[in-house]
Amino acid sequence: MILPSDDAMPDLIVIGAGMAGLVAANRAVRADASVLVLEAGRTIGGMLRPATLGGVRIDIGAEAFATRGAALDPLLAELGLDADVVEPNQHGSWGYSDGAAYPLPKGGMLGIPADPLDDCARAILGEEAAQRAAADLELGPEVGMNAEHLADFVAARMGQTVVDRLVTPVCRGVYSLDAYELDHRVLVPGLECRLQEEGSLQGAIRAMRRGGAPGAAVRGIAGGMHRIPERLAEAIRARGGEIRFGDPVRRIAPQDDTWRVELMSGGSFEARNVIATVPVDGAIAPGTDVEALTAGPVAETVALRLHAPELDAAQRGTGILVGEPAGEVAAKAATHTSAKWPWIAEALEDGEHIVRFSYPPREGEGMPLTAGLDNDALRTRALTDLALLFGIEVQPESVRAMTRQTWHMPAPGARLGRSQEVAGLRLWAEDQPGLALAGTWIDGTGLANVVPGAERAALRHLGR
Ligand SMILES: Cc1cc2nc3c(=O)[nH]c(=O)nc-3n(C[C@H](O)[C@H](O)[C@H](O)COP(=O)(O)OP(=O)(O)OC[C@H]3O[C@@H](n4cnc5c(N)ncnc54)[C@H](O)[C@@H]3O)c2cc1C
């Protein structure tokens, strides 16, 4: 329950003005609480960030949200953005491994094919491996149940080639992790149960797709996802909430019945209620492995606006995910943004396209492998990857604009071992009066996790 404070204190301090912080702050101001949001950087939105490419504003961070559970629907309606929700074009995705690009089978999940014997899966896997994958239908439902991670689970049911050629590109491209590092039970809750009911993995995938399972469908916002935090910030300020920038929170400490929130600059604030959407000292249980919760890969996103009519055919669908070994290709994924989102294509001139590349960290290093490249070298790198992945040569003078952004990616919620760490932290936080935790470090990656988690954190304070 929010305990009202005296005039000198806000009722609630929210740490971080990313989606989690803004959603929580919005919920609290709507309940008439006085709210102060403290943001380390100079902008709102965190991983929902716009970038301008020759006058066109695009998302350089999150560009879509998963529709599962309709988790964002009430918020978007409240912000007046529901009419701007858009579907991506359904051109399908491509994969790339061993020097070849291929369309990924439609209707699968995490790269696991819903029908390993369809023409597309057969072409990628080869006849022998496709037959092995289809033998999933003949296996007992217990096969794969002891698997520790996604790779073993899929290999047990469908064979190693499905892991290498279909699942690995999706895991690397989407989660920046190998299937050996991902916990399928967290990634797709209920998949094993469905397998028991349907008797096979492919049957389970088909059934879950029909039911709108994780990853099955995404939507975006015309004009960009970054419009959501912009609207939230407006709504918060309109109800008297304050957002302060440029001074990271260093730690929080309980004192009597309030929390003292200390800033890097040396200043501090006090409030009875705090929501920490990022890990700061004092908001973490002693003994917590913060690395396991927060350390995702450092990646660089590079978007090019090009004049390249050769791309009009959307020959790699909405984009391409790169498996291992990638050979000469440096990117781990490339989204053909203007083929994916009609609103972006409409903002461009004839023959223009936007392609967004993601670059992973260099092997064994914390920095993305593009980190040391100046803009000219980066453009050359991206055009080389365009040639390898899309099969077209584009000259540097056809690049009309380029933008780049380095990210400390969130640690994927499905990384092995992470869910136990989070459960321990949640239990500890429940015993801290006036403290609630939210955000991607605790609720997992993606807005379908972060938004409901932030709403719950606010409601904990509001006593509902
Ligand atoms: C490149 C990229 C693409 C993505 N694509 C998608 C997608 O398509 N769909 C999807 O659902 N999700 C996607 N995600 C994930 C999604 O964006 C995140 O899960 C979500 O936005 C996280 O919100 P958050 O508020 O928890 O964290 P953040 O967005 O990281 O916000 C945290 C905020 O806290 C601030 N901060 C940090 N430390 C301090 C401190 N000490 N004191 C004060 N402030 C601090 C930061 O500056 C930041 O503004 C993507 C992420 C990235 C990086």
PDB file of C-alpha atoms in Angstrom, residues 64-308:
ATOM      1  CA  ALA A  64       7.756  -5.167 -31.957  1.00  0.00           C
ATOM      2  CA  PHE A  65       5.867  -6.774 -29.100  1.00  0.00           C
ATOM      3  CA  ALA A  66       4.609 -10.310 -28.694  1.00  0.00           C
ATOM      4  CA  THR A  67       0.819 -10.504 -28.747  1.00  0.00           C
ATOM      5  CA  ARG A  68       0.626 -13.459 -26.352  1.00  0.00           C
ATOM      6  CA  GLY A  69      -1.724 -12.898 -23.464  1.00  0.00           C
ATOM      7  CA  ALA A  70      -2.684  -9.507 -24.962  1.00  0.00           C
ATOM      8  CA  ALA A  71      -0.226  -8.159 -22.369  1.00  0.00           C
ATOM      9  CA  LEU A  72       0.096  -4.697 -23.912  1.00  0.00           C
ATOM     10  CA  ASP A  73      -3.464  -4.190 -25.112  1.00  0.00           C
ATOM     11  CA  PRO A  74      -4.890  -2.332 -22.080  1.00  0.00           C
ATOM     12  CA  LEU A  75      -1.856  -0.037 -21.911  1.00  0.00           C
ATOM     13  CA  LEU A  76      -1.957   0.809 -25.612  1.00  0.00           C
ATOM     14  CA  ALA A  77      -5.689   1.575 -25.370  1.00  0.00           C
ATOM     15  CA  GLU A  78      -5.097   3.789 -22.344  1.00  0.00           C
ATOM     16  CA  LEU A  79      -2.378   5.706 -24.233  1.00  0.00           C
ATOM     17  CA  GLY A  80      -4.527   6.105 -27.346  1.00  0.00           C
ATOM     18  CA  LEU A  81      -2.138   3.983 -29.404  1.00  0.00           C
ATOM     19  CA  ASP A  82      -4.432   1.015 -30.012  1.00  0.00           C
ATOM     20  CA  ALA A  83      -5.495   2.359 -33.410  1.00  0.00           C
ATOM     21  CA  ASP A  84      -1.832   2.513 -34.452  1.00  0.00           C
ATOM     22  CA  VAL A  85      -1.073  -1.144 -33.782  1.00  0.00           C
ATOM     23  CA  VAL A  86       0.166  -2.738 -37.002  1.00  0.00           C
ATOM     24  CA  GLU A  87       1.002  -6.228 -38.183  1.00  0.00           C
ATOM     25  CA  PRO A  88       4.284  -6.953 -39.910  1.00  0.00           C
ATOM     26  CA  ASN A  89       4.201  -8.277 -43.451  1.00  0.00           C
ATOM     27  CA  GLN A  90       4.059 -12.069 -43.405  1.00  0.00           C
ATOM     28  CA  HIS A  91       6.930 -12.718 -45.823  1.00  0.00           C
ATOM     29  CA  GLY A  92       8.518 -15.237 -43.449  1.00  0.00           C
ATOM     30  CA  SER A  93      12.106 -15.353 -42.208  1.00  0.00           C
ATOM     31  CA  TRP A  94      15.224 -16.852 -43.706  1.00  0.00           C
ATOM     32  CA  GLY A  95      18.120 -18.689 -42.159  1.00  0.00           C
ATOM     33  CA  TYR A  96      21.776 -18.774 -43.198  1.00  0.00           C
ATOM     34  CA  SER A  97      24.383 -21.369 -42.444  1.00  0.00           C
ATOM     35  CA  ASP A  98      27.305 -23.030 -44.187  1.00  0.00           C
ATOM     36  CA  GLY A  99      27.365 -20.263 -46.785  1.00  0.00           C
ATOM     37  CA  ALA A 100      23.769 -20.696 -47.937  1.00  0.00           C
ATOM     38  CA  ALA A 101      20.547 -18.749 -47.356  1.00  0.00           C
ATOM     39  CA  TYR A 102      17.247 -20.630 -47.124  1.00  0.00           C
ATOM     40  CA  PRO A 103      13.652 -19.803 -46.153  1.00  0.00           C
ATOM     41  CA  LEU A 104      12.800 -21.073 -42.693  1.00  0.00           C
ATOM     42  CA  PRO A 105       9.743 -23.313 -42.560  1.00  0.00           C
ATOM     43  CA  LYS A 106       6.591 -21.395 -41.731  1.00  0.00           C
ATOM     44  CA  GLY A 107       4.448 -22.386 -38.775  1.00  0.00           C
ATOM     45  CA  GLY A 108       7.334 -23.632 -36.602  1.00  0.00           C
ATOM     46  CA  MET A 109       8.515 -22.357 -33.260  1.00  0.00           C
ATOM     47  CA  LEU A 110      12.101 -21.462 -32.266  1.00  0.00           C
ATOM     48  CA  GLY A 111      13.067 -22.998 -35.599  1.00  0.00           C
ATOM     49  CA  ILE A 112      11.492 -26.369 -34.669  1.00  0.00           C
ATOM     50  CA  PRO A 113       9.481 -27.367 -37.745  1.00  0.00           C
ATOM     51  CA  ALA A 114       5.770 -28.074 -37.422  1.00  0.00           C
ATOM     52  CA  ASP A 115       6.129 -30.481 -40.340  1.00  0.00           C
ATOM     53  CA  PRO A 116       9.676 -31.741 -40.973  1.00  0.00           C
ATOM     54  CA  LEU A 117       8.559 -33.333 -44.227  1.00  0.00           C
ATOM     55  CA  ASP A 118       7.252 -30.203 -45.921  1.00  0.00           C
ATOM     56  CA  ASP A 119       9.219 -29.097 -48.989  1.00  0.00           C
ATOM     57  CA  CYS A 120      10.913 -26.218 -47.209  1.00  0.00           C
ATOM     58  CA  ALA A 121      12.158 -28.287 -44.250  1.00  0.00           C
ATOM     59  CA  ARG A 122      13.225 -31.122 -46.557  1.00  0.00           C
ATOM     60  CA  ALA A 123      15.286 -28.747 -48.697  1.00  0.00           C
ATOM     61  CA  ILE A 124      17.138 -27.424 -45.648  1.00  0.00           C
ATOM     62  CA  LEU A 125      17.615 -30.681 -43.789  1.00  0.00           C
ATOM     63  CA  GLY A 126      18.162 -33.117 -46.634  1.00  0.00           C
ATOM     64  CA  GLU A 127      16.069 -36.265 -47.013  1.00  0.00           C
ATOM     65  CA  GLU A 128      17.774 -38.372 -44.352  1.00  0.00           C
ATOM     66  CA  ALA A 129      17.672 -35.716 -41.635  1.00  0.00           C
ATOM     67  CA  ALA A 130      14.072 -34.804 -42.551  1.00  0.00           C
ATOM     68  CA  GLN A 131      13.043 -38.456 -42.119  1.00  0.00           C
ATOM     69  CA  ARG A 132      14.874 -38.563 -38.781  1.00  0.00           C
ATOM     70  CA  ALA A 133      13.010 -35.436 -37.681  1.00  0.00           C
ATOM     71  CA  ALA A 134       9.685 -36.936 -38.751  1.00  0.00           C
ATOM     72  CA  ALA A 135      10.457 -40.040 -36.656  1.00  0.00           C
ATOM     73  CA  ASP A 136       9.501 -37.800 -33.707  1.00  0.00           C
ATOM     74  CA  LEU A 137       5.974 -39.077 -34.419  1.00  0.00           C
ATOM     75  CA  GLU A 138       7.011 -42.653 -33.615  1.00  0.00           C
ATOM     76  CA  LEU A 139       8.932 -41.903 -30.389  1.00  0.00           C
ATOM     77  CA  GLY A 140       7.415 -42.391 -26.968  1.00  0.00           C
ATOM     78  CA  PRO A 141       6.320 -39.174 -25.213  1.00  0.00           C
ATOM     79  CA  GLU A 142       9.034 -39.702 -22.582  1.00  0.00           C
ATOM     80  CA  VAL A 143      11.859 -39.144 -25.104  1.00  0.00           C
ATOM     81  CA  GLY A 144      13.545 -35.789 -24.438  1.00  0.00           C
ATOM     82  CA  MET A 145      11.871 -35.253 -21.069  1.00  0.00           C
ATOM     83  CA  ASN A 146      15.191 -35.369 -19.210  1.00  0.00           C
ATOM     84  CA  ALA A 147      16.906 -32.940 -21.567  1.00  0.00           C
ATOM     85  CA  GLU A 148      18.721 -30.164 -19.770  1.00  0.00           C
ATOM     86  CA  HIS A 149      18.507 -27.574 -22.519  1.00  0.00           C
ATOM     87  CA  LEU A 150      16.727 -26.782 -25.764  1.00  0.00           C
ATOM     88  CA  ALA A 151      19.438 -28.318 -27.968  1.00  0.00           C
ATOM     89  CA  ASP A 152      19.284 -31.719 -26.265  1.00  0.00           C
ATOM     90  CA  PHE A 153      15.506 -31.644 -26.198  1.00  0.00           C
ATOM     91  CA  VAL A 154      15.184 -31.017 -29.926  1.00  0.00           C
ATOM     92  CA  ALA A 155      18.036 -33.383 -30.815  1.00  0.00           C
ATOM     93  CA  ALA A 156      16.396 -36.196 -28.831  1.00  0.00           C
ATOM     94  CA  ARG A 157      13.085 -35.714 -30.603  1.00  0.00           C
ATOM     95  CA  MET A 158      14.112 -34.666 -34.108  1.00  0.00           C
ATOM     96  CA  GLY A 159      17.864 -35.163 -34.517  1.00  0.00           C
ATOM     97  CA  GLN A 160      20.937 -32.944 -34.455  1.00  0.00           C
ATOM     98  CA  THR A 161      20.522 -31.521 -37.968  1.00  0.00           C
ATOM     99  CA  VAL A 162      17.317 -29.760 -36.900  1.00  0.00           C
ATOM    100  CA  VAL A 163      19.287 -28.156 -34.048  1.00  0.00           C
ATOM    101  CA  ASP A 164      22.157 -27.082 -36.304  1.00  0.00           C
ATOM    102  CA  ARG A 165      20.264 -25.823 -39.325  1.00  0.00           C
ATOM    103  CA  LEU A 166      16.965 -24.594 -37.949  1.00  0.00           C
ATOM    104  CA  VAL A 167      17.084 -23.978 -34.203  1.00  0.00           C
ATOM    105  CA  THR A 168      20.591 -22.509 -33.906  1.00  0.00           C
ATOM    106  CA  PRO A 169      20.042 -19.598 -36.340  1.00  0.00           C
ATOM    107  CA  VAL A 170      16.873 -18.613 -34.483  1.00  0.00           C
ATOM    108  CA  CYS A 171      18.503 -18.829 -31.030  1.00  0.00           C
ATOM    109  CA  ARG A 172      21.577 -16.889 -32.079  1.00  0.00           C
ATOM    110  CA  GLY A 173      19.667 -14.320 -34.089  1.00  0.00           C
ATOM    111  CA  VAL A 174      16.888 -13.716 -31.566  1.00  0.00           C
ATOM    112  CA  TYR A 175      18.446 -14.500 -28.147  1.00  0.00           C
ATOM    113  CA  SER A 176      22.180 -14.166 -28.923  1.00  0.00           C
ATOM    114  CA  LEU A 177      22.673 -17.549 -27.281  1.00  0.00           C
ATOM    115  CA  ASP A 178      23.130 -21.098 -28.465  1.00  0.00           C
ATOM    116  CA  ALA A 179      20.399 -23.664 -27.988  1.00  0.00           C
ATOM    117  CA  TYR A 180      22.785 -25.315 -25.468  1.00  0.00           C
ATOM    118  CA  GLU A 181      22.414 -22.283 -23.196  1.00  0.00           C
ATOM    119  CA  LEU A 182      18.632 -21.951 -23.320  1.00  0.00           C
ATOM    120  CA  ASP A 183      16.087 -23.567 -21.042  1.00  0.00           C
ATOM    121  CA  HIS A 184      13.174 -24.724 -23.209  1.00  0.00           C
ATOM    122  CA  ARG A 185      10.928 -24.979 -20.130  1.00  0.00           C
ATOM    123  CA  VAL A 186      11.275 -21.230 -19.519  1.00  0.00           C
ATOM    124  CA  LEU A 187      11.316 -20.281 -23.197  1.00  0.00           C
ATOM    125  CA  VAL A 188       8.069 -22.063 -24.044  1.00  0.00           C
ATOM    126  CA  PRO A 189       6.244 -22.911 -20.827  1.00  0.00           C
ATOM    127  CA  GLY A 190       3.885 -25.835 -21.348  1.00  0.00           C
ATOM    128  CA  LEU A 191       5.717 -27.289 -24.353  1.00  0.00           C
ATOM    129  CA  GLU A 192       6.544 -30.549 -22.574  1.00  0.00           C
ATOM    130  CA  CYS A 193       2.973 -30.944 -21.305  1.00  0.00           C
ATOM    131  CA  ARG A 194       1.654 -30.358 -24.798  1.00  0.00           C
ATOM    132  CA  LEU A 195       4.046 -32.982 -26.110  1.00  0.00           C
ATOM    133  CA  GLN A 196       2.565 -35.485 -23.651  1.00  0.00           C
ATOM    134  CA  GLU A 197      -0.941 -34.631 -24.839  1.00  0.00           C
ATOM    135  CA  GLU A 198      -0.185 -34.629 -28.559  1.00  0.00           C
ATOM    136  CA  GLY A 199       2.333 -37.497 -28.501  1.00  0.00           C
ATOM    137  CA  SER A 200       4.993 -35.721 -30.587  1.00  0.00           C
ATOM    138  CA  LEU A 201       7.003 -32.515 -30.666  1.00  0.00           C
ATOM    139  CA  GLN A 202       5.682 -31.507 -34.068  1.00  0.00           C
ATOM    140  CA  GLY A 203       2.108 -32.064 -32.858  1.00  0.00           C
ATOM    141  CA  ALA A 204       2.836 -29.958 -29.777  1.00  0.00           C
ATOM    142  CA  ILE A 205       4.249 -27.132 -31.921  1.00  0.00           C
ATOM    143  CA  ARG A 206       1.190 -27.126 -34.167  1.00  0.00           C
ATOM    144  CA  ALA A 207      -1.166 -27.133 -31.190  1.00  0.00           C
ATOM    145  CA  MET A 208       0.699 -24.322 -29.447  1.00  0.00           C
ATOM    146  CA  ARG A 209       0.835 -22.200 -32.578  1.00  0.00           C
ATOM    147  CA  ARG A 210      -2.923 -22.522 -32.884  1.00  0.00           C
ATOM    148  CA  GLY A 211      -3.189 -21.291 -29.306  1.00  0.00           C
ATOM    149  CA  GLY A 212      -0.929 -18.249 -29.856  1.00  0.00           C
ATOM    150  CA  ALA A 213       2.202 -19.501 -28.090  1.00  0.00           C
ATOM    151  CA  PRO A 214       5.310 -17.398 -27.365  1.00  0.00           C
ATOM    152  CA  GLY A 215       6.899 -16.060 -30.516  1.00  0.00           C
ATOM    153  CA  ALA A 216       3.879 -16.994 -32.589  1.00  0.00           C
ATOM    154  CA  ALA A 217       2.840 -13.454 -33.380  1.00  0.00           C
ATOM    155  CA  VAL A 218       4.205  -9.957 -32.985  1.00  0.00           C
ATOM    156  CA  ARG A 219       2.846  -6.511 -33.747  1.00  0.00           C
ATOM    157  CA  GLY A 220       4.340  -3.058 -33.920  1.00  0.00           C
ATOM    158  CA  ILE A 221       3.229   0.560 -33.731  1.00  0.00           C
ATOM    159  CA  ALA A 222       2.945   2.698 -36.861  1.00  0.00           C
ATOM    160  CA  GLY A 223       5.556   5.408 -36.420  1.00  0.00           C
ATOM    161  CA  GLY A 224       7.629   3.218 -34.114  1.00  0.00           C
ATOM    162  CA  MET A 225       7.521   1.461 -30.770  1.00  0.00           C
ATOM    163  CA  HIS A 226       9.375   4.392 -29.231  1.00  0.00           C
ATOM    164  CA  ARG A 227       6.045   6.243 -29.324  1.00  0.00           C
ATOM    165  CA  ILE A 228       4.935   4.148 -26.328  1.00  0.00           C
ATOM    166  CA  PRO A 229       7.479   5.570 -23.843  1.00  0.00           C
ATOM    167  CA  GLU A 230       6.908   9.030 -25.318  1.00  0.00           C
ATOM    168  CA  ARG A 231       3.182   8.774 -24.583  1.00  0.00           C
ATOM    169  CA  LEU A 232       3.860   7.343 -21.135  1.00  0.00           C
ATOM    170  CA  ALA A 233       6.168  10.213 -20.237  1.00  0.00           C
ATOM    171  CA  GLU A 234       3.522  12.718 -21.379  1.00  0.00           C
ATOM    172  CA  ALA A 235       0.873  10.952 -19.297  1.00  0.00           C
ATOM    173  CA  ILE A 236       3.100  10.879 -16.209  1.00  0.00           C
ATOM    174  CA  ARG A 237       3.955  14.568 -16.454  1.00  0.00           C
ATOM    175  CA  ALA A 238       0.330  15.499 -17.149  1.00  0.00           C
ATOM    176  CA  ARG A 239      -0.561  13.989 -13.772  1.00  0.00           C
ATOM    177  CA  GLY A 240       2.209  15.777 -11.926  1.00  0.00           C
ATOM    178  CA  GLY A 241       4.880  13.070 -12.045  1.00  0.00           C
ATOM    179  CA  GLU A 242       8.485  14.163 -12.494  1.00  0.00           C
ATOM    180  CA  ILE A 243      11.280  12.548 -14.519  1.00  0.00           C
ATOM    181  CA  ARG A 244      14.846  13.596 -13.707  1.00  0.00           C
ATOM    182  CA  PHE A 245      17.753  12.791 -16.013  1.00  0.00           C
ATOM    183  CA  GLY A 246      21.505  12.439 -16.027  1.00  0.00           C
ATOM    184  CA  ASP A 247      22.302  11.189 -12.531  1.00  0.00           C
ATOM    185  CA  PRO A 248      22.391   7.411 -11.976  1.00  0.00           C
ATOM    186  CA  VAL A 249      21.139   5.974  -8.718  1.00  0.00           C
ATOM    187  CA  ARG A 250      24.138   4.546  -6.839  1.00  0.00           C
ATOM    188  CA  ARG A 251      22.358   2.665  -4.075  1.00  0.00           C
ATOM    189  CA  ILE A 252      19.250   2.549  -1.971  1.00  0.00           C
ATOM    190  CA  ALA A 253      19.221   2.016   1.781  1.00  0.00           C
ATOM    191  CA  PRO A 254      16.376   1.487   4.238  1.00  0.00           C
ATOM    192  CA  GLN A 255      16.203   3.927   7.123  1.00  0.00           C
ATOM    193  CA  ASP A 256      13.355   3.893   9.639  1.00  0.00           C
ATOM    194  CA  ASP A 257      10.251   3.565   7.496  1.00  0.00           C
ATOM    195  CA  THR A 258      11.657   5.142   4.323  1.00  0.00           C
ATOM    196  CA  TRP A 259      14.231   4.406   1.637  1.00  0.00           C
ATOM    197  CA  ARG A 260      17.155   6.714   1.035  1.00  0.00           C
ATOM    198  CA  VAL A 261      17.949   6.801  -2.692  1.00  0.00           C
ATOM    199  CA  GLU A 262      21.532   7.923  -3.273  1.00  0.00           C
ATOM    200  CA  LEU A 263      22.741   9.335  -6.571  1.00  0.00           C
ATOM    201  CA  MET A 264      26.175   9.112  -8.204  1.00  0.00           C
ATOM    202  CA  SER A 265      26.472  12.914  -7.944  1.00  0.00           C
ATOM    203  CA  GLY A 266      26.234  12.665  -4.162  1.00  0.00           C
ATOM    204  CA  GLY A 267      22.645  13.928  -3.899  1.00  0.00           C
ATOM    205  CA  SER A 268      19.838  11.824  -2.477  1.00  0.00           C
ATOM    206  CA  PHE A 269      16.068  11.524  -2.204  1.00  0.00           C
ATOM    207  CA  GLU A 270      13.803   9.778   0.221  1.00  0.00           C
ATOM    208  CA  ALA A 271      10.533   7.963  -0.225  1.00  0.00           C
ATOM    209  CA  ARG A 272       8.573   5.261   1.516  1.00  0.00           C
ATOM    210  CA  ASN A 273       8.162   3.337  -1.698  1.00  0.00           C
ATOM    211  CA  VAL A 274      10.733   2.480  -4.333  1.00  0.00           C
ATOM    212  CA  ILE A 275      10.529   0.493  -7.550  1.00  0.00           C
ATOM    213  CA  ALA A 276      13.914  -0.587  -8.896  1.00  0.00           C
ATOM    214  CA  THR A 277      13.752  -1.423 -12.609  1.00  0.00           C
ATOM    215  CA  VAL A 278      17.523  -1.899 -12.769  1.00  0.00           C
ATOM    216  CA  PRO A 279      19.811  -3.640 -10.277  1.00  0.00           C
ATOM    217  CA  VAL A 280      21.223  -1.103  -7.837  1.00  0.00           C
ATOM    218  CA  ASP A 281      22.922  -1.777  -4.522  1.00  0.00           C
ATOM    219  CA  GLY A 282      20.368  -2.271  -1.796  1.00  0.00           C
ATOM    220  CA  ALA A 283      17.757  -3.654  -4.222  1.00  0.00           C
ATOM    221  CA  ILE A 284      19.569  -6.956  -4.546  1.00  0.00           C
ATOM    222  CA  ALA A 285      19.484  -9.767  -2.021  1.00  0.00           C
ATOM    223  CA  PRO A 286      22.868 -10.485  -0.447  1.00  0.00           C
ATOM    224  CA  GLY A 287      24.546 -13.372  -2.276  1.00  0.00           C
ATOM    225  CA  THR A 288      22.609 -12.849  -5.535  1.00  0.00           C
ATOM    226  CA  ASP A 289      24.602 -13.588  -8.671  1.00  0.00           C
ATOM    227  CA  VAL A 290      23.870 -10.260 -10.380  1.00  0.00           C
ATOM    228  CA  GLU A 291      25.925 -11.318 -13.406  1.00  0.00           C
ATOM    229  CA  ALA A 292      23.565 -14.225 -14.030  1.00  0.00           C
ATOM    230  CA  LEU A 293      20.597 -11.855 -13.895  1.00  0.00           C
ATOM    231  CA  THR A 294      21.907  -8.998 -15.941  1.00  0.00           C
ATOM    232  CA  ALA A 295      24.878  -9.895 -18.107  1.00  0.00           C
ATOM    233  CA  GLY A 296      23.632 -10.353 -21.625  1.00  0.00           C
ATOM    234  CA  PRO A 297      25.845  -9.987 -24.664  1.00  0.00           C
ATOM    235  CA  VAL A 298      26.978  -6.576 -25.855  1.00  0.00           C
ATOM    236  CA  ALA A 299      25.726  -6.144 -29.400  1.00  0.00           C
ATOM    237  CA  GLU A 300      25.699  -3.387 -31.998  1.00  0.00           C
ATOM    238  CA  THR A 301      22.714  -2.576 -34.177  1.00  0.00           C
ATOM    239  CA  VAL A 302      23.454  -0.885 -37.486  1.00  0.00           C
ATOM    240  CA  ALA A 303      20.713   0.384 -39.781  1.00  0.00           C
ATOM    241  CA  LEU A 304      21.294   1.443 -43.390  1.00  0.00           C
ATOM    242  CA  ARG A 305      18.954   3.409 -45.594  1.00  0.00           C
ATOM    243  CA  LEU A 306      19.884   2.410 -49.123  1.00  0.00           C
ATOM    244  CA  HIS A 307      18.830   3.031 -52.641  1.00  0.00           C
ATOM    245  CA  ALA A 308      18.683  -0.586 -53.818  1.00  0.00           C
TER     246      ALA A 308
END
